[in-house]
């Protein structure tokens, strides 16, 4: 095993100028992250300088077998915390050979919205609170839980310390550092209310980069749990009953919201979100009805509400924002399995272009 570890950790810069680029994309389910690697002649820092690539879309549920070629367009580059050196991770989106975005390419539409002049001038910032649950491999049950049984009730686990409360901290800390190394704007982590459940935050990040960074952070988490021998679940309600679900709260602000008088702009934006509540709910993740019940720090899925410092509302405005008369708000409706390209661009479209 030591030889294998040595080979995995080889520093390629000692013997070659070539680098390894890991191309990452989203598969047909909308949540399955795929990747494959290729050799490049030397370091690259600009995605536009990277070659396009292709893959078999019939094996990812994104193309028919008799016309299976899908083309990857490199969109964002991150440092590779696994291979290190000049090796890179490349976030891509997917197109037909004719250059049309495939139906599951949500980034393309999001990029159009963020490039709209009215959106661009507002410099939209996002902070995504990505919750997830660490699961025992081979069984659909959280780590640290007895098989077929339950731990003690919720209460001591949120931001808890100790082997019986902070279950999986080594994975969480490894992921935190990997994100920082990669260049992701990860701003924090914490243990969540249900044991085995954790959260990381990405942001504030502007525009389309928020989606890129959340997806690559998810990729890193999948890779680290792969190494650790556990699974990660983004199911919005992994355990039925009196246990918290998992969300991906989206904190959002625009330039005018952050300036003096911004609270009035925030209230107008919330009114627009209320009008399109059903459309947003439909796009905020599958299975969200199991989470948004009006219990466990959620609002009922069928009713829009907002309030100051209210974690039982659809949208929460912070005390600091109310006090200063400017700032941001938090859309608490998105599920943990939401697509960050869809959610971030939809909020901008509704509040700025709506």
mmCIF file of N, CA, C and O in Angstrom, residues 67-150:
data_model
loop_
_atom_site.group_PDB
_atom_site.id
_atom_site.type_symbol
_atom_site.label_atom_id
_atom_site.label_comp_id
_atom_site.label_asym_id
_atom_site.label_seq_id
_atom_site.Cartn_x
_atom_site.Cartn_y
_atom_site.Cartn_z
ATOM 1 N N UNK A 67 -26.419 8.041 -31.718
ATOM 2 C CA UNK A 67 -25.893 9.401 -31.912
ATOM 3 C C UNK A 67 -25.443 9.908 -30.534
ATOM 4 O O UNK A 67 -25.993 10.854 -29.984
ATOM 5 N N UNK A 68 -24.418 9.252 -30.002
ATOM 6 C CA UNK A 68 -24.131 9.357 -28.568
ATOM 7 C C UNK A 68 -23.103 10.416 -28.182
ATOM 8 O O UNK A 68 -22.875 10.642 -26.996
ATOM 9 N N UNK A 69 -22.471 11.043 -29.166
ATOM 10 C CA UNK A 69 -21.380 11.959 -28.824
ATOM 11 C C UNK A 69 -21.893 13.282 -28.250
ATOM 12 O O UNK A 69 -22.707 13.965 -28.859
ATOM 13 N N UNK A 70 -21.405 13.628 -27.062
ATOM 14 C CA UNK A 70 -21.711 14.900 -26.419
ATOM 15 C C UNK A 70 -20.393 15.635 -26.207
ATOM 16 O O UNK A 70 -19.386 15.030 -25.825
ATOM 17 N N UNK A 71 -20.405 16.943 -26.440
ATOM 18 C CA UNK A 71 -19.169 17.732 -26.397
ATOM 19 C C UNK A 71 -19.093 18.536 -25.105
ATOM 20 O O UNK A 71 -20.055 19.208 -24.720
ATOM 21 N N UNK A 72 -17.939 18.462 -24.450
ATOM 22 C CA UNK A 72 -17.690 19.211 -23.228
ATOM 23 C C UNK A 72 -17.002 20.533 -23.545
ATOM 24 O O UNK A 72 -15.964 20.553 -24.227
ATOM 25 N N UNK A 73 -17.570 21.630 -23.049
ATOM 26 C CA UNK A 73 -16.972 22.951 -23.187
ATOM 27 C C UNK A 73 -16.401 23.361 -21.826
ATOM 28 O O UNK A 73 -17.160 23.532 -20.862
ATOM 29 N N UNK A 74 -15.097 23.514 -21.717
ATOM 30 C CA UNK A 74 -14.510 23.957 -20.444
ATOM 31 C C UNK A 74 -14.985 25.366 -20.078
ATOM 32 O O UNK A 74 -14.988 26.266 -20.920
ATOM 33 N N UNK A 75 -15.397 25.554 -18.812
ATOM 34 C CA UNK A 75 -15.943 26.844 -18.386
ATOM 35 C C UNK A 75 -15.212 27.474 -17.203
ATOM 36 O O UNK A 75 -15.158 28.696 -17.083
ATOM 37 N N UNK A 76 -14.653 26.662 -16.322
ATOM 38 C CA UNK A 76 -13.983 27.206 -15.130
ATOM 39 C C UNK A 76 -12.886 26.247 -14.681
ATOM 40 O O UNK A 76 -13.044 25.030 -14.763
ATOM 41 N N UNK A 77 -11.782 26.817 -14.209
ATOM 42 C CA UNK A 77 -10.624 26.029 -13.777
ATOM 43 C C UNK A 77 -10.409 26.180 -12.273
ATOM 44 O O UNK A 77 -10.529 27.283 -11.725
ATOM 45 N N UNK A 78 -10.082 25.060 -11.624
ATOM 46 C CA UNK A 78 -9.758 25.043 -10.202
ATOM 47 C C UNK A 78 -8.494 24.216 -9.983
ATOM 48 O O UNK A 78 -8.201 23.301 -10.770
ATOM 49 N N UNK A 79 -7.757 24.522 -8.936
ATOM 50 C CA UNK A 79 -6.587 23.718 -8.601
ATOM 51 C C UNK A 79 -7.042 22.341 -8.100
ATOM 52 O O UNK A 79 -8.057 22.230 -7.420
ATOM 53 N N UNK A 80 -6.270 21.327 -8.436
ATOM 54 C CA UNK A 80 -6.618 19.956 -8.074
ATOM 55 C C UNK A 80 -5.975 19.582 -6.732
ATOM 56 O O UNK A 80 -4.755 19.404 -6.660
ATOM 57 N N UNK A 81 -6.754 19.460 -5.652
ATOM 58 C CA UNK A 81 -6.172 19.152 -4.342
ATOM 59 C C UNK A 81 -5.729 17.696 -4.200
ATOM 60 O O UNK A 81 -5.026 17.362 -3.245
ATOM 61 N N UNK A 82 -6.117 16.838 -5.130
ATOM 62 C CA UNK A 82 -5.728 15.432 -5.072
ATOM 63 C C UNK A 82 -4.376 15.210 -5.751
ATOM 64 O O UNK A 82 -3.493 14.570 -5.198
ATOM 65 N N UNK A 83 -4.217 15.761 -6.954
ATOM 66 C CA UNK A 83 -2.959 15.595 -7.690
ATOM 67 C C UNK A 83 -1.973 16.733 -7.420
ATOM 68 O O UNK A 83 -0.778 16.573 -7.604
ATOM 69 N N UNK A 84 -2.506 17.897 -7.061
ATOM 70 C CA UNK A 84 -1.723 19.079 -6.700
ATOM 71 C C UNK A 84 -0.808 19.528 -7.847
ATOM 72 O O UNK A 84 -1.073 19.243 -8.995
ATOM 73 N N UNK A 85 0.256 20.260 -7.515
ATOM 74 C CA UNK A 85 1.117 20.797 -8.564
ATOM 75 C C UNK A 85 0.340 21.712 -9.495
ATOM 76 O O UNK A 85 -0.500 22.496 -9.047
ATOM 77 N N UNK A 86 0.594 21.591 -10.789
ATOM 78 C CA UNK A 86 -0.101 22.399 -11.792
ATOM 79 C C UNK A 86 -1.338 21.697 -12.341
ATOM 80 O O UNK A 86 -1.957 22.185 -13.296
ATOM 81 N N UNK A 87 -1.678 20.560 -11.776
ATOM 82 C CA UNK A 87 -2.830 19.802 -12.254
ATOM 83 C C UNK A 87 -4.126 20.527 -11.882
ATOM 84 O O UNK A 87 -4.184 21.230 -10.867
ATOM 85 N N UNK A 88 -5.157 20.357 -12.701
ATOM 86 C CA UNK A 88 -6.355 21.177 -12.563
ATOM 87 C C UNK A 88 -7.645 20.360 -12.624
ATOM 88 O O UNK A 88 -7.687 19.250 -13.165
ATOM 89 N N UNK A 89 -8.696 20.941 -12.054
ATOM 90 C CA UNK A 89 -10.066 20.486 -12.223
ATOM 91 C C UNK A 89 -10.755 21.463 -13.174
ATOM 92 O O UNK A 89 -10.560 22.681 -13.056
ATOM 93 N N UNK A 90 -11.552 20.943 -14.084
ATOM 94 C CA UNK A 90 -12.184 21.787 -15.102
ATOM 95 C C UNK A 90 -13.688 21.566 -15.081
ATOM 96 O O UNK A 90 -14.169 20.474 -15.386
ATOM 97 N N UNK A 91 -14.444 22.573 -14.689
ATOM 98 C CA UNK A 91 -15.905 22.476 -14.724
ATOM 99 C C UNK A 91 -16.377 22.754 -16.141
ATOM 100 O O UNK A 91 -16.020 23.777 -16.743
ATOM 101 N N UNK A 92 -17.174 21.833 -16.675
ATOM 102 C CA UNK A 92 -17.619 21.935 -18.075
ATOM 103 C C UNK A 92 -19.136 21.936 -18.152
ATOM 104 O O UNK A 92 -19.828 21.529 -17.215
ATOM 105 N N UNK A 93 -19.658 22.368 -19.287
ATOM 106 C CA UNK A 93 -21.052 22.096 -19.614
ATOM 107 C C UNK A 93 -21.101 21.382 -20.954
ATOM 108 O O UNK A 93 -20.084 21.241 -21.638
ATOM 109 N N UNK A 94 -22.278 20.886 -21.341
ATOM 110 C CA UNK A 94 -22.373 19.900 -22.414
ATOM 111 C C UNK A 94 -23.227 20.388 -23.582
ATOM 112 O O UNK A 94 -24.287 21.004 -23.391
ATOM 113 N N UNK A 95 -22.759 20.045 -24.803
ATOM 114 C CA UNK A 95 -23.390 20.501 -26.036
ATOM 115 C C UNK A 95 -23.451 19.369 -27.058
ATOM 116 O O UNK A 95 -22.680 18.400 -26.984
ATOM 117 N N UNK A 96 -24.341 19.514 -28.017
ATOM 118 C CA UNK A 96 -24.366 18.601 -29.152
ATOM 119 C C UNK A 96 -23.190 18.921 -30.067
ATOM 120 O O UNK A 96 -22.601 20.011 -29.973
ATOM 121 N N UNK A 97 -22.848 18.007 -30.980
ATOM 122 C CA UNK A 97 -21.779 18.319 -31.940
ATOM 123 C C UNK A 97 -22.065 19.566 -32.780
ATOM 124 O O UNK A 97 -21.135 20.232 -33.263
ATOM 125 N N UNK A 98 -23.348 19.913 -32.922
ATOM 126 C CA UNK A 98 -23.718 21.105 -33.693
ATOM 127 C C UNK A 98 -23.558 22.392 -32.880
ATOM 128 O O UNK A 98 -23.714 23.491 -33.411
ATOM 129 N N UNK A 99 -23.274 22.258 -31.602
ATOM 130 C CA UNK A 99 -23.051 23.435 -30.762
ATOM 131 C C UNK A 99 -24.243 23.890 -29.954
ATOM 132 O O UNK A 99 -24.211 24.963 -29.336
ATOM 133 N N UNK A 100 -25.302 23.086 -29.916
ATOM 134 C CA UNK A 100 -26.483 23.439 -29.129
ATOM 135 C C UNK A 100 -26.369 22.837 -27.725
ATOM 136 O O UNK A 100 -25.937 21.679 -27.582
ATOM 137 N N UNK A 101 -26.765 23.581 -26.687
ATOM 138 C CA UNK A 101 -26.731 23.002 -25.341
ATOM 139 C C UNK A 101 -27.688 21.823 -25.248
ATOM 140 O O UNK A 101 -28.818 21.896 -25.749
ATOM 141 N N UNK A 102 -27.270 20.733 -24.622
ATOM 142 C CA UNK A 102 -28.175 19.594 -24.460
ATOM 143 C C UNK A 102 -29.220 19.958 -23.399
ATOM 144 O O UNK A 102 -29.015 20.885 -22.611
ATOM 145 N N UNK A 103 -30.348 19.260 -23.372
ATOM 146 C CA UNK A 103 -31.441 19.651 -22.450
ATOM 147 C C UNK A 103 -31.047 19.723 -20.980
ATOM 148 O O UNK A 103 -31.607 20.533 -20.237
ATOM 149 N N UNK A 104 -30.104 18.904 -20.546
ATOM 150 C CA UNK A 104 -29.716 18.913 -19.135
ATOM 151 C C UNK A 104 -28.641 19.958 -18.821
ATOM 152 O O UNK A 104 -28.203 20.058 -17.669
ATOM 153 N N UNK A 105 -28.236 20.730 -19.813
ATOM 154 C CA UNK A 105 -27.244 21.791 -19.594
ATOM 155 C C UNK A 105 -27.950 23.018 -19.024
ATOM 156 O O UNK A 105 -28.479 23.853 -19.757
ATOM 157 N N UNK A 106 -27.951 23.143 -17.710
ATOM 158 C CA UNK A 106 -28.610 24.272 -17.043
ATOM 159 C C UNK A 106 -27.695 25.495 -16.964
ATOM 160 O O UNK A 106 -28.163 26.613 -16.742
ATOM 161 N N UNK A 107 -26.416 25.286 -17.140
ATOM 162 C CA UNK A 107 -25.471 26.402 -17.050
ATOM 163 C C UNK A 107 -25.659 27.390 -18.198
ATOM 164 O O UNK A 107 -25.519 28.601 -18.014
ATOM 165 N N UNK A 108 -25.966 26.873 -19.380
ATOM 166 C CA UNK A 108 -26.064 27.728 -20.559
ATOM 167 C C UNK A 108 -27.123 28.819 -20.387
ATOM 168 O O UNK A 108 -26.862 30.004 -20.634
ATOM 169 N N UNK A 109 -28.318 28.423 -19.929
ATOM 170 C CA UNK A 109 -29.384 29.408 -19.719
ATOM 171 C C UNK A 109 -29.012 30.366 -18.592
ATOM 172 O O UNK A 109 -29.257 31.579 -18.681
ATOM 173 N N UNK A 110 -28.403 29.829 -17.520
ATOM 174 C CA UNK A 110 -28.000 30.681 -16.403
ATOM 175 C C UNK A 110 -27.002 31.736 -16.852
ATOM 176 O O UNK A 110 -27.094 32.911 -16.465
ATOM 177 N N UNK A 111 -26.041 31.338 -17.672
ATOM 178 C CA UNK A 111 -25.029 32.280 -18.159
ATOM 179 C C UNK A 111 -25.666 33.396 -18.990
ATOM 180 O O UNK A 111 -25.234 34.552 -18.933
ATOM 181 N N UNK A 112 -26.708 33.060 -19.747
ATOM 182 C CA UNK A 112 -27.424 34.081 -20.528
ATOM 183 C C UNK A 112 -28.082 35.106 -19.606
ATOM 184 O O UNK A 112 -28.041 36.316 -19.864
ATOM 185 N N UNK A 113 -28.699 34.614 -18.546
ATOM 186 C CA UNK A 113 -29.358 35.523 -17.601
ATOM 187 C C UNK A 113 -28.327 36.424 -16.930
ATOM 188 O O UNK A 113 -28.509 37.643 -16.831
ATOM 189 N N UNK A 114 -27.213 35.847 -16.490
ATOM 190 C CA UNK A 114 -26.204 36.636 -15.784
ATOM 191 C C UNK A 114 -25.467 37.612 -16.711
ATOM 192 O O UNK A 114 -24.912 38.608 -16.244
ATOM 193 N N UNK A 115 -25.477 37.345 -18.007
ATOM 194 C CA UNK A 115 -24.829 38.264 -18.949
ATOM 195 C C UNK A 115 -25.764 39.374 -19.425
ATOM 196 O O UNK A 115 -25.325 40.302 -20.122
ATOM 197 N N UNK A 116 -27.041 39.300 -19.056
ATOM 198 C CA UNK A 116 -27.977 40.374 -19.412
ATOM 199 C C UNK A 116 -27.494 41.674 -18.769
ATOM 200 O O UNK A 116 -27.138 41.694 -17.584
ATOM 201 N N UNK A 117 -27.454 42.768 -19.521
ATOM 202 C CA UNK A 117 -26.911 44.026 -18.986
ATOM 203 C C UNK A 117 -27.549 44.482 -17.677
ATOM 204 O O UNK A 117 -26.851 44.977 -16.786
ATOM 205 N N UNK A 118 -28.860 44.301 -17.560
ATOM 206 C CA UNK A 118 -29.537 44.738 -16.338
ATOM 207 C C UNK A 118 -29.147 43.897 -15.118
ATOM 208 O O UNK A 118 -29.148 44.389 -13.989
ATOM 209 N N UNK A 119 -28.835 42.629 -15.372
ATOM 210 C CA UNK A 119 -28.384 41.758 -14.281
ATOM 211 C C UNK A 119 -26.925 42.049 -13.960
ATOM 212 O O UNK A 119 -26.543 42.187 -12.795
ATOM 213 N N UNK A 120 -26.101 42.149 -14.993
ATOM 214 C CA UNK A 120 -24.666 42.367 -14.790
ATOM 215 C C UNK A 120 -24.385 43.645 -14.001
ATOM 216 O O UNK A 120 -23.509 43.662 -13.128
ATOM 217 N N UNK A 121 -25.130 44.702 -14.277
ATOM 218 C CA UNK A 121 -24.870 45.964 -13.588
ATOM 219 C C UNK A 121 -25.275 45.923 -12.115
ATOM 220 O O UNK A 121 -24.824 46.749 -11.313
ATOM 221 N N UNK A 122 -26.117 44.935 -11.746
ATOM 222 C CA UNK A 122 -26.523 44.782 -10.348
ATOM 223 C C UNK A 122 -25.541 43.935 -9.534
ATOM 224 O O UNK A 122 -25.660 43.823 -8.310
ATOM 225 N N UNK A 123 -24.572 43.315 -10.209
ATOM 226 C CA UNK A 123 -23.525 42.516 -9.544
ATOM 227 C C UNK A 123 -24.136 41.601 -8.473
ATOM 228 O O UNK A 123 -23.875 41.761 -7.276
ATOM 229 N N UNK A 124 -24.944 40.623 -8.876
ATOM 230 C CA UNK A 124 -25.602 39.767 -7.875
ATOM 231 C C UNK A 124 -24.618 38.866 -7.133
ATOM 232 O O UNK A 124 -23.785 38.203 -7.748
ATOM 233 N N UNK A 125 -24.722 38.863 -5.818
ATOM 234 C CA UNK A 125 -23.887 38.020 -4.960
ATOM 235 C C UNK A 125 -24.746 36.910 -4.367
ATOM 236 O O UNK A 125 -25.908 37.124 -4.005
ATOM 237 N N UNK A 126 -24.109 35.745 -4.218
ATOM 238 C CA UNK A 126 -24.793 34.596 -3.645
ATOM 239 C C UNK A 126 -23.946 33.954 -2.552
ATOM 240 O O UNK A 126 -22.716 33.903 -2.643
ATOM 241 N N UNK A 127 -24.632 33.472 -1.537
ATOM 242 C CA UNK A 127 -24.016 32.632 -0.516
ATOM 243 C C UNK A 127 -24.878 31.400 -0.360
ATOM 244 O O UNK A 127 -26.024 31.491 0.079
ATOM 245 N N UNK A 128 -24.350 30.242 -0.750
ATOM 246 C CA UNK A 128 -25.124 29.001 -0.733
ATOM 247 C C UNK A 128 -24.753 28.189 0.503
ATOM 248 O O UNK A 128 -23.582 27.897 0.737
ATOM 249 N N UNK A 129 -25.762 27.794 1.274
ATOM 250 C CA UNK A 129 -25.564 26.948 2.452
ATOM 251 C C UNK A 129 -25.933 25.509 2.076
ATOM 252 O O UNK A 129 -27.098 25.136 2.115
ATOM 253 N N UNK A 130 -24.920 24.745 1.691
ATOM 254 C CA UNK A 130 -25.158 23.386 1.191
ATOM 255 C C UNK A 130 -25.146 22.371 2.332
ATOM 256 O O UNK A 130 -24.118 22.071 2.912
ATOM 257 N N UNK A 131 -26.329 21.828 2.644
ATOM 258 C CA UNK A 131 -26.425 20.767 3.636
ATOM 259 C C UNK A 131 -26.340 19.406 2.951
ATOM 260 O O UNK A 131 -26.734 19.251 1.794
ATOM 261 N N UNK A 132 -25.833 18.409 3.691
ATOM 262 C CA UNK A 132 -25.705 17.060 3.165
ATOM 263 C C UNK A 132 -25.648 16.083 4.331
ATOM 264 O O UNK A 132 -25.408 16.472 5.477
ATOM 265 N N UNK A 133 -25.861 14.807 4.037
ATOM 266 C CA UNK A 133 -25.844 13.776 5.074
ATOM 267 C C UNK A 133 -24.842 12.702 4.686
ATOM 268 O O UNK A 133 -24.852 12.212 3.548
ATOM 269 N N UNK A 134 -23.971 12.331 5.617
ATOM 270 C CA UNK A 134 -23.010 11.253 5.405
ATOM 271 C C UNK A 134 -23.688 9.928 5.736
ATOM 272 O O UNK A 134 -24.251 9.766 6.817
ATOM 273 N N UNK A 135 -23.631 8.991 4.782
ATOM 274 C CA UNK A 135 -24.369 7.736 4.911
ATOM 275 C C UNK A 135 -23.418 6.541 4.951
ATOM 276 O O UNK A 135 -22.358 6.540 4.316
ATOM 277 N N UNK A 136 -23.814 5.526 5.687
ATOM 278 C CA UNK A 136 -23.036 4.294 5.742
ATOM 279 C C UNK A 136 -23.077 3.600 4.384
ATOM 280 O O UNK A 136 -24.120 3.512 3.743
ATOM 281 N N UNK A 137 -21.925 3.141 3.941
ATOM 282 C CA UNK A 137 -21.829 2.487 2.640
ATOM 283 C C UNK A 137 -22.580 1.161 2.658
ATOM 284 O O UNK A 137 -22.444 0.367 3.588
ATOM 285 N N UNK A 138 -23.407 0.956 1.634
ATOM 286 C CA UNK A 138 -24.146 -0.290 1.519
ATOM 287 C C UNK A 138 -25.497 -0.285 2.187
ATOM 288 O O UNK A 138 -26.317 -1.166 1.932
ATOM 289 N N UNK A 139 -25.742 0.699 3.052
ATOM 290 C CA UNK A 139 -27.061 0.827 3.685
ATOM 291 C C UNK A 139 -27.473 2.299 3.634
ATOM 292 O O UNK A 139 -26.654 3.188 3.759
ATOM 293 N N UNK A 140 -28.741 2.526 3.440
ATOM 294 C CA UNK A 140 -29.238 3.896 3.325
ATOM 295 C C UNK A 140 -29.554 4.444 4.710
ATOM 296 O O UNK A 140 -30.709 4.664 5.067
ATOM 297 N N UNK A 141 -28.467 4.664 5.509
ATOM 298 C CA UNK A 141 -28.641 5.073 6.899
ATOM 299 C C UNK A 141 -27.449 5.936 7.300
ATOM 300 O O UNK A 141 -26.308 5.644 6.925
ATOM 301 N N UNK A 142 -27.680 7.027 8.039
ATOM 302 C CA UNK A 142 -26.576 7.944 8.357
ATOM 303 C C UNK A 142 -25.452 7.282 9.160
ATOM 304 O O UNK A 142 -25.683 6.341 9.928
ATOM 305 N N UNK A 143 -24.235 7.779 8.986
ATOM 306 C CA UNK A 143 -23.107 7.269 9.764
ATOM 307 C C UNK A 143 -23.319 7.604 11.248
ATOM 308 O O UNK A 143 -23.923 8.614 11.593
ATOM 309 N N UNK A 144 -22.846 6.705 12.100
ATOM 310 C CA UNK A 144 -22.992 6.907 13.540
ATOM 311 C C UNK A 144 -24.323 6.450 14.105
ATOM 312 O O UNK A 144 -24.521 6.464 15.322
ATOM 313 N N UNK A 145 -25.259 6.074 13.212
ATOM 314 C CA UNK A 145 -26.560 5.576 13.655
ATOM 315 C C UNK A 145 -26.523 4.051 13.706
ATOM 316 O O UNK A 145 -25.967 3.411 12.800
ATOM 317 N N UNK A 146 -27.116 3.432 14.723
ATOM 318 C CA UNK A 146 -27.201 1.967 14.714
ATOM 319 C C UNK A 146 -28.095 1.502 13.573
ATOM 320 O O UNK A 146 -29.124 2.133 13.296
ATOM 321 N N UNK A 147 -27.685 0.434 12.891
ATOM 322 C CA UNK A 147 -28.469 -0.058 11.751
ATOM 323 C C UNK A 147 -29.885 -0.404 12.217
ATOM 324 O O UNK A 147 -30.079 -1.194 13.144
ATOM 325 N N UNK A 148 -30.858 0.214 11.572
ATOM 326 C CA UNK A 148 -32.255 -0.022 11.920
ATOM 327 C C UNK A 148 -32.701 0.664 13.193
ATOM 328 O O UNK A 148 -33.849 0.532 13.603
ATOM 329 N N UNK A 149 -31.784 1.425 13.814
ATOM 330 C CA UNK A 149 -32.121 2.113 15.051
ATOM 331 C C UNK A 149 -31.860 3.606 14.952
ATOM 332 O O UNK A 149 -31.538 4.122 13.883
ATOM 333 N N UNK A 150 -31.974 4.281 16.062
ATOM 334 C CA UNK A 150 -31.871 5.732 16.067
ATOM 335 C C UNK A 150 -30.950 6.207 17.188
ATOM 336 O O UNK A 150 -30.870 5.575 18.248
#
